[in-house]
Coordinates of N, CA, C and O and ligand atoms in Angstrom, one line a residue:
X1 N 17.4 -6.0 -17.7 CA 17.0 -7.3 -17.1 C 15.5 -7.4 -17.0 O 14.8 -6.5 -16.6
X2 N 15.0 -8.7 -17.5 CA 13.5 -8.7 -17.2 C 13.7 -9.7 -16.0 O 14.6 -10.5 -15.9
X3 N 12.6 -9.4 -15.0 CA 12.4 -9.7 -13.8 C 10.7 -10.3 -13.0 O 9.9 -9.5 -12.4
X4 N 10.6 -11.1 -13.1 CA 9.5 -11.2 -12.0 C 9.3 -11.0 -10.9 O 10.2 -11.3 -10.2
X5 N 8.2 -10.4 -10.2 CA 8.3 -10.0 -9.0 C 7.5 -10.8 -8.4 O 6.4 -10.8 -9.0
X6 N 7.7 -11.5 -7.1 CA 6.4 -12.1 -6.3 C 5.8 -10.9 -5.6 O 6.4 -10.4 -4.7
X7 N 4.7 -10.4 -5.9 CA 3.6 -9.6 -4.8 C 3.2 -10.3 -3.9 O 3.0 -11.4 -4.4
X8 N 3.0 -10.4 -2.5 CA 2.6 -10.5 -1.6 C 1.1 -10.1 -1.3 O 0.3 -10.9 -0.9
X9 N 1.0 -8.4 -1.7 CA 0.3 -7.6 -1.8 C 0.5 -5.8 -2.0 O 1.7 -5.3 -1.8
X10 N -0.4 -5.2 -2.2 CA -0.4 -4.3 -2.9 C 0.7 -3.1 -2.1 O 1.6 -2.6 -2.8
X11 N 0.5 -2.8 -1.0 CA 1.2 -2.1 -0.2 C 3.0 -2.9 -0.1 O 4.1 -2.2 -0.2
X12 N 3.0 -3.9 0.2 CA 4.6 -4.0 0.2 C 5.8 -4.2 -1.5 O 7.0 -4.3 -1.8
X13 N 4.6 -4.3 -2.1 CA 4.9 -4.1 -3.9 C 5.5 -2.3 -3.7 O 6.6 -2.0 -4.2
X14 N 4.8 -1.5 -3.1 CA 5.0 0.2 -3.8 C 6.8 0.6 -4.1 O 7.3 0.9 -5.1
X15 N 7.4 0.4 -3.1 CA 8.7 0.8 -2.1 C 9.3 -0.2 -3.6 O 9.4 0.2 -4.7
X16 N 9.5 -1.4 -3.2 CA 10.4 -2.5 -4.1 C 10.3 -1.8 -5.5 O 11.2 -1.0 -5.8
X17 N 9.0 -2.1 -6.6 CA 9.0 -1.8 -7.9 C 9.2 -0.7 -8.1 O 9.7 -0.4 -9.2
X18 N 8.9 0.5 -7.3 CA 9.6 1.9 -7.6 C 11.1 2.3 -7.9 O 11.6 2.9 -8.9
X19 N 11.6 1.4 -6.5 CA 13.2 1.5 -6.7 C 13.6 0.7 -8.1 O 14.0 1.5 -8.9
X20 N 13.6 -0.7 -8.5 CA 13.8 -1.3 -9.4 C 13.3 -0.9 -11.0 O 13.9 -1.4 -11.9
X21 N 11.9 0.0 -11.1 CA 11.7 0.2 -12.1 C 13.2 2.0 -12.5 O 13.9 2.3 -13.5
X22 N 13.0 2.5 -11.3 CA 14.3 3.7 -11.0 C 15.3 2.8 -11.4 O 15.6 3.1 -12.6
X23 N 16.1 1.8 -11.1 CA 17.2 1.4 -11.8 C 17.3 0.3 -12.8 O 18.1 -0.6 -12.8
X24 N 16.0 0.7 -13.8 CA 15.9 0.4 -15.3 C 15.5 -1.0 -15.4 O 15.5 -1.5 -16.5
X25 N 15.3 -1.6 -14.5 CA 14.9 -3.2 -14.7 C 13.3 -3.0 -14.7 O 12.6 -2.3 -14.0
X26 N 13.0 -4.2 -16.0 CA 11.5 -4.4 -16.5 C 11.4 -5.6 -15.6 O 12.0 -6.6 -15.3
X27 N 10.1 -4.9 -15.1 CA 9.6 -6.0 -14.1 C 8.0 -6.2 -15.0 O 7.5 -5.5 -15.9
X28 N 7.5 -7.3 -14.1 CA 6.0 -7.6 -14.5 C 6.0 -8.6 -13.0 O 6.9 -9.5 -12.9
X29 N 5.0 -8.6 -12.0 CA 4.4 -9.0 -11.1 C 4.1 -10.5 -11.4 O 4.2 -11.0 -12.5
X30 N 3.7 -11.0 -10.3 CA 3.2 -12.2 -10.0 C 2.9 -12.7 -8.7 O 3.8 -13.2 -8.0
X31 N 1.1 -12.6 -8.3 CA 0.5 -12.5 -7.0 C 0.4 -13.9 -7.0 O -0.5 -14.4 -7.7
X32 N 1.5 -14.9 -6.0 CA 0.9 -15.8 -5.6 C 1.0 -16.6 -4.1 O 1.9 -17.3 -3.7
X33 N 0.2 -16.5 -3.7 CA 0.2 -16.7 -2.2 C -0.6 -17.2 -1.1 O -1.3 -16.6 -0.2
X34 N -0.3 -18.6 -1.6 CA -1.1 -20.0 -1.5 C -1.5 -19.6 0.7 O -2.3 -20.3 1.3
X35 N -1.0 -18.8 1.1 CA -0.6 -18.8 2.4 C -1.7 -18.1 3.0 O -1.9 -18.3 4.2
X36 N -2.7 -17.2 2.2 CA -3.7 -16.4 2.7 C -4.7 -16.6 2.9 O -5.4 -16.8 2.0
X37 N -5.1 -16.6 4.1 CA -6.6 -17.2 4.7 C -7.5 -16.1 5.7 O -6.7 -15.1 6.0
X38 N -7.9 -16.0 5.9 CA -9.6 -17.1 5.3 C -9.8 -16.3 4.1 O -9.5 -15.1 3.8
X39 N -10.7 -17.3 3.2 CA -11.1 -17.0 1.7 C -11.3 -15.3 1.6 O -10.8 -14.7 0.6
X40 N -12.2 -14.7 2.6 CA -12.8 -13.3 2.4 C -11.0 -12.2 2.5 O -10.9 -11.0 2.1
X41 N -10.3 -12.7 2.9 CA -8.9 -12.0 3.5 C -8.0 -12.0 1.7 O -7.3 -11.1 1.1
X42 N -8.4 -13.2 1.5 CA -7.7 -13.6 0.3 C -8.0 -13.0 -1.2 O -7.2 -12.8 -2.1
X43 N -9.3 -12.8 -1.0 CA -9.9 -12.2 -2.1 C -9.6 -10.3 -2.0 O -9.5 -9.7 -3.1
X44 N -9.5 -9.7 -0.9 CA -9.6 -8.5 -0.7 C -7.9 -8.0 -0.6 O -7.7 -6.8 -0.5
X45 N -7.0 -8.8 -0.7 CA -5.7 -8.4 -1.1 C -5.6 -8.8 -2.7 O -4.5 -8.4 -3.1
X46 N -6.3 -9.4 -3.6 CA -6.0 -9.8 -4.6 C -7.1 -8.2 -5.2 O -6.9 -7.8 -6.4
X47 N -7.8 -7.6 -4.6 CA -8.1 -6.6 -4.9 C -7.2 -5.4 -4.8 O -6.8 -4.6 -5.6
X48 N -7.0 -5.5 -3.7 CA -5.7 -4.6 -3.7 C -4.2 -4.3 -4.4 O -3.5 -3.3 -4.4
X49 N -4.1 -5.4 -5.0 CA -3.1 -5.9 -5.8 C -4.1 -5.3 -6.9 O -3.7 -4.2 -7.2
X50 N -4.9 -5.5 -7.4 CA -5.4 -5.2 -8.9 C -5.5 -3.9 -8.7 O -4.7 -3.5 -9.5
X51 N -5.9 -2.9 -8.2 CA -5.7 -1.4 -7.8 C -4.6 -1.1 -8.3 O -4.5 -0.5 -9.4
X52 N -3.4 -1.8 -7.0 CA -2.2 -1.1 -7.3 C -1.8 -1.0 -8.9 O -1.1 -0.2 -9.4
X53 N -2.4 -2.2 -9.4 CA -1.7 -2.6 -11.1 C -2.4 -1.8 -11.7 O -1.9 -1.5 -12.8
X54 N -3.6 -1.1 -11.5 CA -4.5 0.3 -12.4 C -3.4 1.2 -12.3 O -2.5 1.6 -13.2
X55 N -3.7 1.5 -10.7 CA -3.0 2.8 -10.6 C -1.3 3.1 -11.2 O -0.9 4.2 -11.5
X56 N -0.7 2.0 -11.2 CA 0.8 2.1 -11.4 C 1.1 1.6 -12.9 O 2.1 1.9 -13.5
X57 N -0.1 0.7 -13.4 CA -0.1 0.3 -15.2 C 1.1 -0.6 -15.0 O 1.8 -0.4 -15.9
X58 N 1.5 -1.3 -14.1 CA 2.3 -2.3 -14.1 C 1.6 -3.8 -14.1 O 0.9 -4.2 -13.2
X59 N 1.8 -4.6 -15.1 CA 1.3 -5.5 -15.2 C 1.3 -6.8 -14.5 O 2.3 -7.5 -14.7
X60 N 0.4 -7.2 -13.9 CA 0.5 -8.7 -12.6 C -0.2 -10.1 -13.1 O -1.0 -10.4 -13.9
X61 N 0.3 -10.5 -12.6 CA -0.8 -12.1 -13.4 C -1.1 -12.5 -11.6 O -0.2 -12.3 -10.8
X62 N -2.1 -13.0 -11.4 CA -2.6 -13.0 -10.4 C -2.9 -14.5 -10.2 O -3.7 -14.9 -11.0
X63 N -2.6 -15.0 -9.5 CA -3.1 -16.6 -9.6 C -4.3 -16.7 -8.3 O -4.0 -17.1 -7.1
X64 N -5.6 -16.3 -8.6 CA -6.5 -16.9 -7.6 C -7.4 -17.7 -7.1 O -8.6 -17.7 -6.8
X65 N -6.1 -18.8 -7.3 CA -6.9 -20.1 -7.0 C -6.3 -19.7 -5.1 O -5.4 -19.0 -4.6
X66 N -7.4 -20.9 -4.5 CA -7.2 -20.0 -3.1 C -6.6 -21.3 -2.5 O -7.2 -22.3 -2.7
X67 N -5.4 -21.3 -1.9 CA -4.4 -22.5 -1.6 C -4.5 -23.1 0.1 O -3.6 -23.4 0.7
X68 N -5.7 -23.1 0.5 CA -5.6 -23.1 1.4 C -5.2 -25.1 2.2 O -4.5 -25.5 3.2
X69 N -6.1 -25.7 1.4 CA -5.5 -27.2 1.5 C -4.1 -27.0 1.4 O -3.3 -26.9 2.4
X70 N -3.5 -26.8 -0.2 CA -2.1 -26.8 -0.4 C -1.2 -26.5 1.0 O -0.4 -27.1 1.6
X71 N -2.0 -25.1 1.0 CA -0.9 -25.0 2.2 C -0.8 -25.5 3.5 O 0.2 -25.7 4.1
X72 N -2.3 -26.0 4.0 CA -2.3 -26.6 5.4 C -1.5 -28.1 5.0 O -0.7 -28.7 5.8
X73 N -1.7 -28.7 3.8 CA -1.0 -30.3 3.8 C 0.5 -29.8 4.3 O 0.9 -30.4 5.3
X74 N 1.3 -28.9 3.8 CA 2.2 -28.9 3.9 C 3.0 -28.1 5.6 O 4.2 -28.1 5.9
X75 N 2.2 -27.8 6.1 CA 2.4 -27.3 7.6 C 1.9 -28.3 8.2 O 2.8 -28.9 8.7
X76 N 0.9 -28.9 8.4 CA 0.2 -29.4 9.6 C 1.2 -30.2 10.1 O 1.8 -31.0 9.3
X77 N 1.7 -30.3 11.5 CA 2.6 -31.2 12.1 C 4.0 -30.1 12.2 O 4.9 -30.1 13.1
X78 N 4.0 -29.3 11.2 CA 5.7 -28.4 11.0 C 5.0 -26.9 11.0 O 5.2 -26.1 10.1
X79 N 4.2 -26.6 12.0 CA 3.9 -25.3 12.6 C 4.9 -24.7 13.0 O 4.9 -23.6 12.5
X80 N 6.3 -25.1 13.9 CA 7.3 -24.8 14.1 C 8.1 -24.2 13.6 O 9.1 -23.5 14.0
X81 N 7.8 -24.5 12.3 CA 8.3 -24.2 11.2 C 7.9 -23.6 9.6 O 8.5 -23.7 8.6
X82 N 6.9 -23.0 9.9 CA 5.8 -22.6 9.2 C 6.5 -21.7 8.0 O 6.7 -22.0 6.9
X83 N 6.7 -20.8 8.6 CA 7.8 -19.4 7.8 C 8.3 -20.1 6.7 O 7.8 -20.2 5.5
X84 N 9.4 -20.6 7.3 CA 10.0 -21.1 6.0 C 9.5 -22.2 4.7 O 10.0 -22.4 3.6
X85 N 8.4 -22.7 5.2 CA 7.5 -23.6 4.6 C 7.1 -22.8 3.9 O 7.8 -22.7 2.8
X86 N 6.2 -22.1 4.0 CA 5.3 -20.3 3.4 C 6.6 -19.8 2.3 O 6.4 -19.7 1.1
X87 N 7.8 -19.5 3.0 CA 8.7 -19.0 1.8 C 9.1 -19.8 0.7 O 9.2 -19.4 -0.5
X88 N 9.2 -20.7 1.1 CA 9.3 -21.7 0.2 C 8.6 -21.8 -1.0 O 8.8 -21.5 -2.2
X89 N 7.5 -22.5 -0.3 CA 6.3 -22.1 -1.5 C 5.7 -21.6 -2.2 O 4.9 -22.0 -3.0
X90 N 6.3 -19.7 -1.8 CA 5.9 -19.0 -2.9 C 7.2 -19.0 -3.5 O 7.1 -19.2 -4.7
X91 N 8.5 -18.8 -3.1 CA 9.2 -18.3 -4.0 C 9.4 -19.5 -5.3 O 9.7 -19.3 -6.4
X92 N 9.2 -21.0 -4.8 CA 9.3 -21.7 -5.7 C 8.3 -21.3 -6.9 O 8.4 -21.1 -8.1
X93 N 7.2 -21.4 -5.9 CA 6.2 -20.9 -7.3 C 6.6 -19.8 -8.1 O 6.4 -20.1 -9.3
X94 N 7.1 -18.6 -7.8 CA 7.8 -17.4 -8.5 C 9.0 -17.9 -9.6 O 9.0 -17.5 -10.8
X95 N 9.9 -18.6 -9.1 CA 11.1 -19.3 -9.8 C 10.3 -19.7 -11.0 O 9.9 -18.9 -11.8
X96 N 9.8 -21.5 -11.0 CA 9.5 -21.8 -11.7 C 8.6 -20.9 -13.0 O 8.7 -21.1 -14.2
X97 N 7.9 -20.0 -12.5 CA 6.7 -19.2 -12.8 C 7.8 -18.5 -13.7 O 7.4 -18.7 -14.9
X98 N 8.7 -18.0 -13.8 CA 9.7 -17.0 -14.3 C 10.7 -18.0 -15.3 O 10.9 -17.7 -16.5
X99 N 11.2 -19.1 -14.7 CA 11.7 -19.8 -15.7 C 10.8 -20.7 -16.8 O 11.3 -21.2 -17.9
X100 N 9.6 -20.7 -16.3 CA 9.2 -20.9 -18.4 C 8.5 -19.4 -18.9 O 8.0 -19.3 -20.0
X101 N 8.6 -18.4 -18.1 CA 8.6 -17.0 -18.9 C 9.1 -16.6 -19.5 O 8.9 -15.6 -20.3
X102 N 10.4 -17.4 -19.3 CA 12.0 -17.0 -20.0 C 12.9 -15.3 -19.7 O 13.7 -14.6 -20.3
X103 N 12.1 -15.3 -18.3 CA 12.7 -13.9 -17.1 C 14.1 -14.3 -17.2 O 14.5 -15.4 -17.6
X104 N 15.0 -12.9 -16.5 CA 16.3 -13.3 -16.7 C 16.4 -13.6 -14.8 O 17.3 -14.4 -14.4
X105 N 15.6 -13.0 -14.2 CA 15.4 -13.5 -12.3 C 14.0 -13.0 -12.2 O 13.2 -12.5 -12.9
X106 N 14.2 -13.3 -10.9 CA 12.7 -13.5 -10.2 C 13.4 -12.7 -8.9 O 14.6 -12.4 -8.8
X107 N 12.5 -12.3 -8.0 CA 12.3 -11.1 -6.5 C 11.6 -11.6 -5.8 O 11.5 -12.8 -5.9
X108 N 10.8 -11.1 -4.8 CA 10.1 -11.1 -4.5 C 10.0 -9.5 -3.1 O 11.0 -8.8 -2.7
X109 N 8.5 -9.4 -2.7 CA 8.4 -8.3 -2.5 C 8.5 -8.3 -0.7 O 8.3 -7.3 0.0
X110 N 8.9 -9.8 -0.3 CA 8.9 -10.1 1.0 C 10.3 -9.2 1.6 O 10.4 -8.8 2.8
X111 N 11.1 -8.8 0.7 CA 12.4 -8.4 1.1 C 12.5 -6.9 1.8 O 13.6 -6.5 2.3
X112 N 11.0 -6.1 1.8 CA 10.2 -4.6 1.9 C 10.2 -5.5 2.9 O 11.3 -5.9 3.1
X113 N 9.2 -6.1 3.7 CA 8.9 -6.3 5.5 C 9.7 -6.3 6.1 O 10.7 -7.1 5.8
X114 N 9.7 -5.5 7.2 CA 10.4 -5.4 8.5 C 9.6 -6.6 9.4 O 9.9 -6.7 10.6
X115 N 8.9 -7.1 9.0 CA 8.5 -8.0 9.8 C 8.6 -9.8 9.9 O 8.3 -10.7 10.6
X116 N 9.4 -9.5 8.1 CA 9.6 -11.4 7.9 C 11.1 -11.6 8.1 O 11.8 -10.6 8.1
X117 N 11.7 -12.9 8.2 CA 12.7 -13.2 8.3 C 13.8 -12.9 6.9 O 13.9 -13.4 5.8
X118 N 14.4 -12.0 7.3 CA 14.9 -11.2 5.6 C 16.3 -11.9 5.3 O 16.8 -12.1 4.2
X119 N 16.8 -12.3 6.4 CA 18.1 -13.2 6.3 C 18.0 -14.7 5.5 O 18.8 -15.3 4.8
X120 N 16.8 -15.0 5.7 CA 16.6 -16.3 5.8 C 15.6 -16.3 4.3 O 15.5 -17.4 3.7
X121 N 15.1 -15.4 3.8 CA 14.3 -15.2 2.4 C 15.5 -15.0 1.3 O 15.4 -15.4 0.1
X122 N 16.6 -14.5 1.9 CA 17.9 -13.7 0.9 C 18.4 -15.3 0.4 O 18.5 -15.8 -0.7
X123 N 18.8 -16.0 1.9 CA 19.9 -17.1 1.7 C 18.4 -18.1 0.6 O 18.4 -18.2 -0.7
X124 N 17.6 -18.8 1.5 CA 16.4 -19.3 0.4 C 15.9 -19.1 -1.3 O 15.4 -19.8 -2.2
X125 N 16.5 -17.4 -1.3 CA 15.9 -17.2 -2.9 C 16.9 -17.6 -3.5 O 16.8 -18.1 -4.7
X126 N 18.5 -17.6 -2.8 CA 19.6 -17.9 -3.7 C 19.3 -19.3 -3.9 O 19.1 -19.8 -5.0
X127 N 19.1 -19.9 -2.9 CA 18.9 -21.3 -3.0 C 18.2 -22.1 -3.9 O 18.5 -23.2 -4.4
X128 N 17.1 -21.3 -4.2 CA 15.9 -21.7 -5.2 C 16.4 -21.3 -6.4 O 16.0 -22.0 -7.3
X129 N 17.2 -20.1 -6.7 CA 17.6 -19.9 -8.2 C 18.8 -20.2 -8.7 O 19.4 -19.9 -9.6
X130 N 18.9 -21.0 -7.8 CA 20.7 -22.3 -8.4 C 19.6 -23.6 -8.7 O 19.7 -24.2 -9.7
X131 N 18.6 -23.9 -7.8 CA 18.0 -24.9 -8.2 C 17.4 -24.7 -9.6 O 18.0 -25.4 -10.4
X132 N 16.8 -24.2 -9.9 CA 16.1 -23.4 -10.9 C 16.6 -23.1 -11.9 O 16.1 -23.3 -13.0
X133 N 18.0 -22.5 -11.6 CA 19.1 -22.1 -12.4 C 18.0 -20.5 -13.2 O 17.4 -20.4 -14.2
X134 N 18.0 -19.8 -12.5 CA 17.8 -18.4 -12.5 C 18.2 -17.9 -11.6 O 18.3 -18.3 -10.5
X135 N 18.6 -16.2 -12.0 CA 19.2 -15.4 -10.9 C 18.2 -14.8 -9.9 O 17.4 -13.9 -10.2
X136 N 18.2 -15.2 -8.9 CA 17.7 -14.5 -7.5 C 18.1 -12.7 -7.3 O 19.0 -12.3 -6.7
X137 N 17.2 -12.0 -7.9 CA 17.6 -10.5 -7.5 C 17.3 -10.2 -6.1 O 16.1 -10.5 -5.8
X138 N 18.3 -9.7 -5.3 CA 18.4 -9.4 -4.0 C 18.7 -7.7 -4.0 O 19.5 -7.1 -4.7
X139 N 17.7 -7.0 -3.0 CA 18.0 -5.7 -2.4 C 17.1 -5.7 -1.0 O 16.0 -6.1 -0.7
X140 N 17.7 -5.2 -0.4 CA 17.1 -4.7 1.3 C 16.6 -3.5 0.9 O 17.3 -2.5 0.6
X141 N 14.8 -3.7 0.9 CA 14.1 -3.0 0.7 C 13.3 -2.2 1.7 O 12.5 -1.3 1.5
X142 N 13.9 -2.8 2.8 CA 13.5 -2.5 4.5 C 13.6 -0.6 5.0 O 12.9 0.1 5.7
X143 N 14.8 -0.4 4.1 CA 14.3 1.2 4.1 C 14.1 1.6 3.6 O 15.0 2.2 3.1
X144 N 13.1 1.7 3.0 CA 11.7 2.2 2.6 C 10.7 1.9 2.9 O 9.7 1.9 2.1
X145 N 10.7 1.6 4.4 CA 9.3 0.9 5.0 C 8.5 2.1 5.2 O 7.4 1.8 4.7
X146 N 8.5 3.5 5.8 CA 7.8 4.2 6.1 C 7.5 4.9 4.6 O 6.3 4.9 4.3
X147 N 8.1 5.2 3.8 CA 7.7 5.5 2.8 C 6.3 4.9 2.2 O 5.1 5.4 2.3
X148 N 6.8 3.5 1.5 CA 6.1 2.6 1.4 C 4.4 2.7 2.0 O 3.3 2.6 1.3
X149 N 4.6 3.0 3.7 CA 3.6 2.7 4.2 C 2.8 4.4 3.6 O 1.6 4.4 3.1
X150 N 3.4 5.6 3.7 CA 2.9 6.4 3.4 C 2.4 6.7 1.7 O 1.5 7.5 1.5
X151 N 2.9 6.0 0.8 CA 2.2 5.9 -0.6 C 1.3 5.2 -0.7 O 0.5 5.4 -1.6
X152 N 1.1 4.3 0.1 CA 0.0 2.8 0.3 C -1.3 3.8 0.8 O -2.4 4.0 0.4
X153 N -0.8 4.1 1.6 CA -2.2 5.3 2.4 C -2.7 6.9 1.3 O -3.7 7.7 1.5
X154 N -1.7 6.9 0.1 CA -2.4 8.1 -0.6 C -3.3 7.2 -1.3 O -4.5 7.3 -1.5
X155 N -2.2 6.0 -1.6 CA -3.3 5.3 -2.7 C -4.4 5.1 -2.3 O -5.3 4.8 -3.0
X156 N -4.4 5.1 -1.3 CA -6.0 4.2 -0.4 C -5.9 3.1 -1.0 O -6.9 2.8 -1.8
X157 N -4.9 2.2 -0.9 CA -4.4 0.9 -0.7 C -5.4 0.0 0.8 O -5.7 0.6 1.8
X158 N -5.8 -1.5 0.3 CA -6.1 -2.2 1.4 C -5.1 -2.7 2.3 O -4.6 -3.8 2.2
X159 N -4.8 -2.0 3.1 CA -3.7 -2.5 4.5 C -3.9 -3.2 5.6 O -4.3 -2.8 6.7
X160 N -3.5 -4.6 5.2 CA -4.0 -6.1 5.9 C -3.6 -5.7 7.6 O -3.0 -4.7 8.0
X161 N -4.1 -6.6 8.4 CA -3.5 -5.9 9.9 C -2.7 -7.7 10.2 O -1.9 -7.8 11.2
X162 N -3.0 -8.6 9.4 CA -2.0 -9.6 10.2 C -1.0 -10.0 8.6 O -1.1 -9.5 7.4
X163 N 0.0 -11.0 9.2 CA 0.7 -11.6 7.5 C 0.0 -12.1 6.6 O -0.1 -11.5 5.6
X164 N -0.6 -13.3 6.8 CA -1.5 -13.6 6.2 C -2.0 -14.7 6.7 O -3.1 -14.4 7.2
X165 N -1.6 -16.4 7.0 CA -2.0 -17.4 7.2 C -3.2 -17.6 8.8 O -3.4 -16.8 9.7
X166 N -3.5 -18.4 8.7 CA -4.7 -18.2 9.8 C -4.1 -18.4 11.1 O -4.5 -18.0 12.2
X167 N -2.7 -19.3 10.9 CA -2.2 -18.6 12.9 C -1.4 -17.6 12.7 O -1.1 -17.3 13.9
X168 N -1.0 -16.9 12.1 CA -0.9 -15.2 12.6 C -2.3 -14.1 12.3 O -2.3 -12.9 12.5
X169 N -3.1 -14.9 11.8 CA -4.4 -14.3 12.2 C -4.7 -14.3 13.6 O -5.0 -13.2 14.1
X170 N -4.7 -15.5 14.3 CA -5.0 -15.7 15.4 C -3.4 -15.1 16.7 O -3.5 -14.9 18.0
X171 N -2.6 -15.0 16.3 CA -2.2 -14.4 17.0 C -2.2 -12.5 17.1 O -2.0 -11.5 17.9
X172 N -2.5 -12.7 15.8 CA -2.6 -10.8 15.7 C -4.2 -10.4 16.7 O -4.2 -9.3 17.2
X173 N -5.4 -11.4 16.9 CA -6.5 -10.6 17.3 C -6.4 -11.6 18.6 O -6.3 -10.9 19.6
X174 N -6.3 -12.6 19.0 CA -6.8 -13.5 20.4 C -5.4 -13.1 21.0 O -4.3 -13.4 20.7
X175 N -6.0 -11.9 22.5 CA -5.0 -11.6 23.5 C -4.6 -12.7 24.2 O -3.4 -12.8 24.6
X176 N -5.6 -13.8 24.4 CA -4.9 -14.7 25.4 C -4.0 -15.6 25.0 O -3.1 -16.0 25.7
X177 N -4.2 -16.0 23.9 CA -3.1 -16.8 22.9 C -1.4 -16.0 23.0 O -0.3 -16.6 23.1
X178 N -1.8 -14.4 22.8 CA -0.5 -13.7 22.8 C 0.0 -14.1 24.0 O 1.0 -14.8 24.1
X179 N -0.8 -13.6 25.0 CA -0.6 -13.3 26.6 C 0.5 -15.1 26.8 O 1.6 -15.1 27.2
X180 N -0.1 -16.0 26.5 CA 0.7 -17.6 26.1 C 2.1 -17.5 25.9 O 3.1 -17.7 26.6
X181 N 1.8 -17.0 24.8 CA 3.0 -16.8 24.0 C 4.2 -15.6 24.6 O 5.4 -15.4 24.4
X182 N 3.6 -15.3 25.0 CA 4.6 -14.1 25.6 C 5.5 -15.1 26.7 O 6.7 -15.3 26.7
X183 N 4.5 -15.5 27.8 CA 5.0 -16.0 28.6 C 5.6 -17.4 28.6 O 5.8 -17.9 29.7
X184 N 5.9 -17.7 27.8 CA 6.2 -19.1 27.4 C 7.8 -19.0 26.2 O 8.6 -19.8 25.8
X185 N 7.7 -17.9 26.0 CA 9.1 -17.3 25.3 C 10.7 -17.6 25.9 O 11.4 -17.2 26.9
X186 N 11.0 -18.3 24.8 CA 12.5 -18.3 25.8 C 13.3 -17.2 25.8 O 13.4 -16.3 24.9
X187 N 14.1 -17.2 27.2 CA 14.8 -15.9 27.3 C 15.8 -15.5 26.7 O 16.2 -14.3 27.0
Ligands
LIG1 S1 3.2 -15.9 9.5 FE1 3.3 -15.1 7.4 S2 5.2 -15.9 6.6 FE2 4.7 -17.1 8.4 S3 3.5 -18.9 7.7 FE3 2.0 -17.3 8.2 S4 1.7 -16.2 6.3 FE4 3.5 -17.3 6.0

């Protein structure tokens, strides 16, 4: 099977393409992720991504154009609903991206976080590769998260501290925003 892979970034790529190259599927990468902000954040995981692709000789096509309009048109007003907006958007970009490569599916490497909505990425990628009419390759890549984190750290990989977009920047560093949020949580 040839396969495209959405990168995210360099650290949650390790765990996924290991396993998948171990069970014989040719992969080749594809970093796109219109979602990453601010510019200096964006450029320093697209580095990290190029690392990983030295070090592992796995080949990525890297799209760095920096999406930051793209993505705020499409959120502003549907903050509520941000996530799935963000998913969307890359994996469409991945699909398409894969179906004039003439890939037999497309992945993506969101399926390794323990921190994104994995139910809702699985049911979405099927969704996008019926539209598409490409196969959605699905595995729960979630154990292998400590691993993962431990190969990322030999590599001396860059390991981002928020997701990416600038309100989970802002909720990963401004306590009082959390402190909000916390308390404002339904039960
Ligand atoms: S928190 Fe992460 S997944 Fe959600 S919109 Fe921001 S970058 Fe995308």
């Amino acid at each position: 099977m040839n396969l495209l892979l959405h990168i995210c970034c360099g650290p949650c790529a390790i765990y996924p393409v290991a396993q998948m190259l171990n069970d014989g599927i040719r992969i080749s990468g594809y970093f796109y992720n219109p979602n990453i902000h601010p510019y200096r954040e964006f450029k320093q995981r697209i580095q990290g991504v190029q690392q990983f692709s030295q070090l592992t000789q796995l080949e990525i096509e890297i799209d760095a154009n920096y999406g930051l309009t793209e993505y705020l048109r499409n959120v502003v007003f549907h903050e509520h609903e941000r996530c799935a907006i963000c998913y969307r958007m890359r994996l469409e970009g991945v699909a398409r991206k894969a179906k004039t490569r003439g890939a037999d599916a497309f992945s993506t490497t969101l399926l390794y976080s323990k921190y994104q909505n994995h139910e809702h990425i699985r049911k979405m990628g099927e969704e996008i590769g019926e539209k598409y009419q490409i196969g959605f390759y699905y595995q729960d890549f979630r154990s292998g998260w400590q691993e993962g984190i431990e190969k990322a750290l030999e590599m001396n990989l860059y390991r981002q501290a928020y997701c990416g977009c600038i309100y989970s920047e802002q909720e990963r560093y401004d306590k009082a925003f959390s402190k909000i949020k916390q308390t404002t949580k339904k039960p």
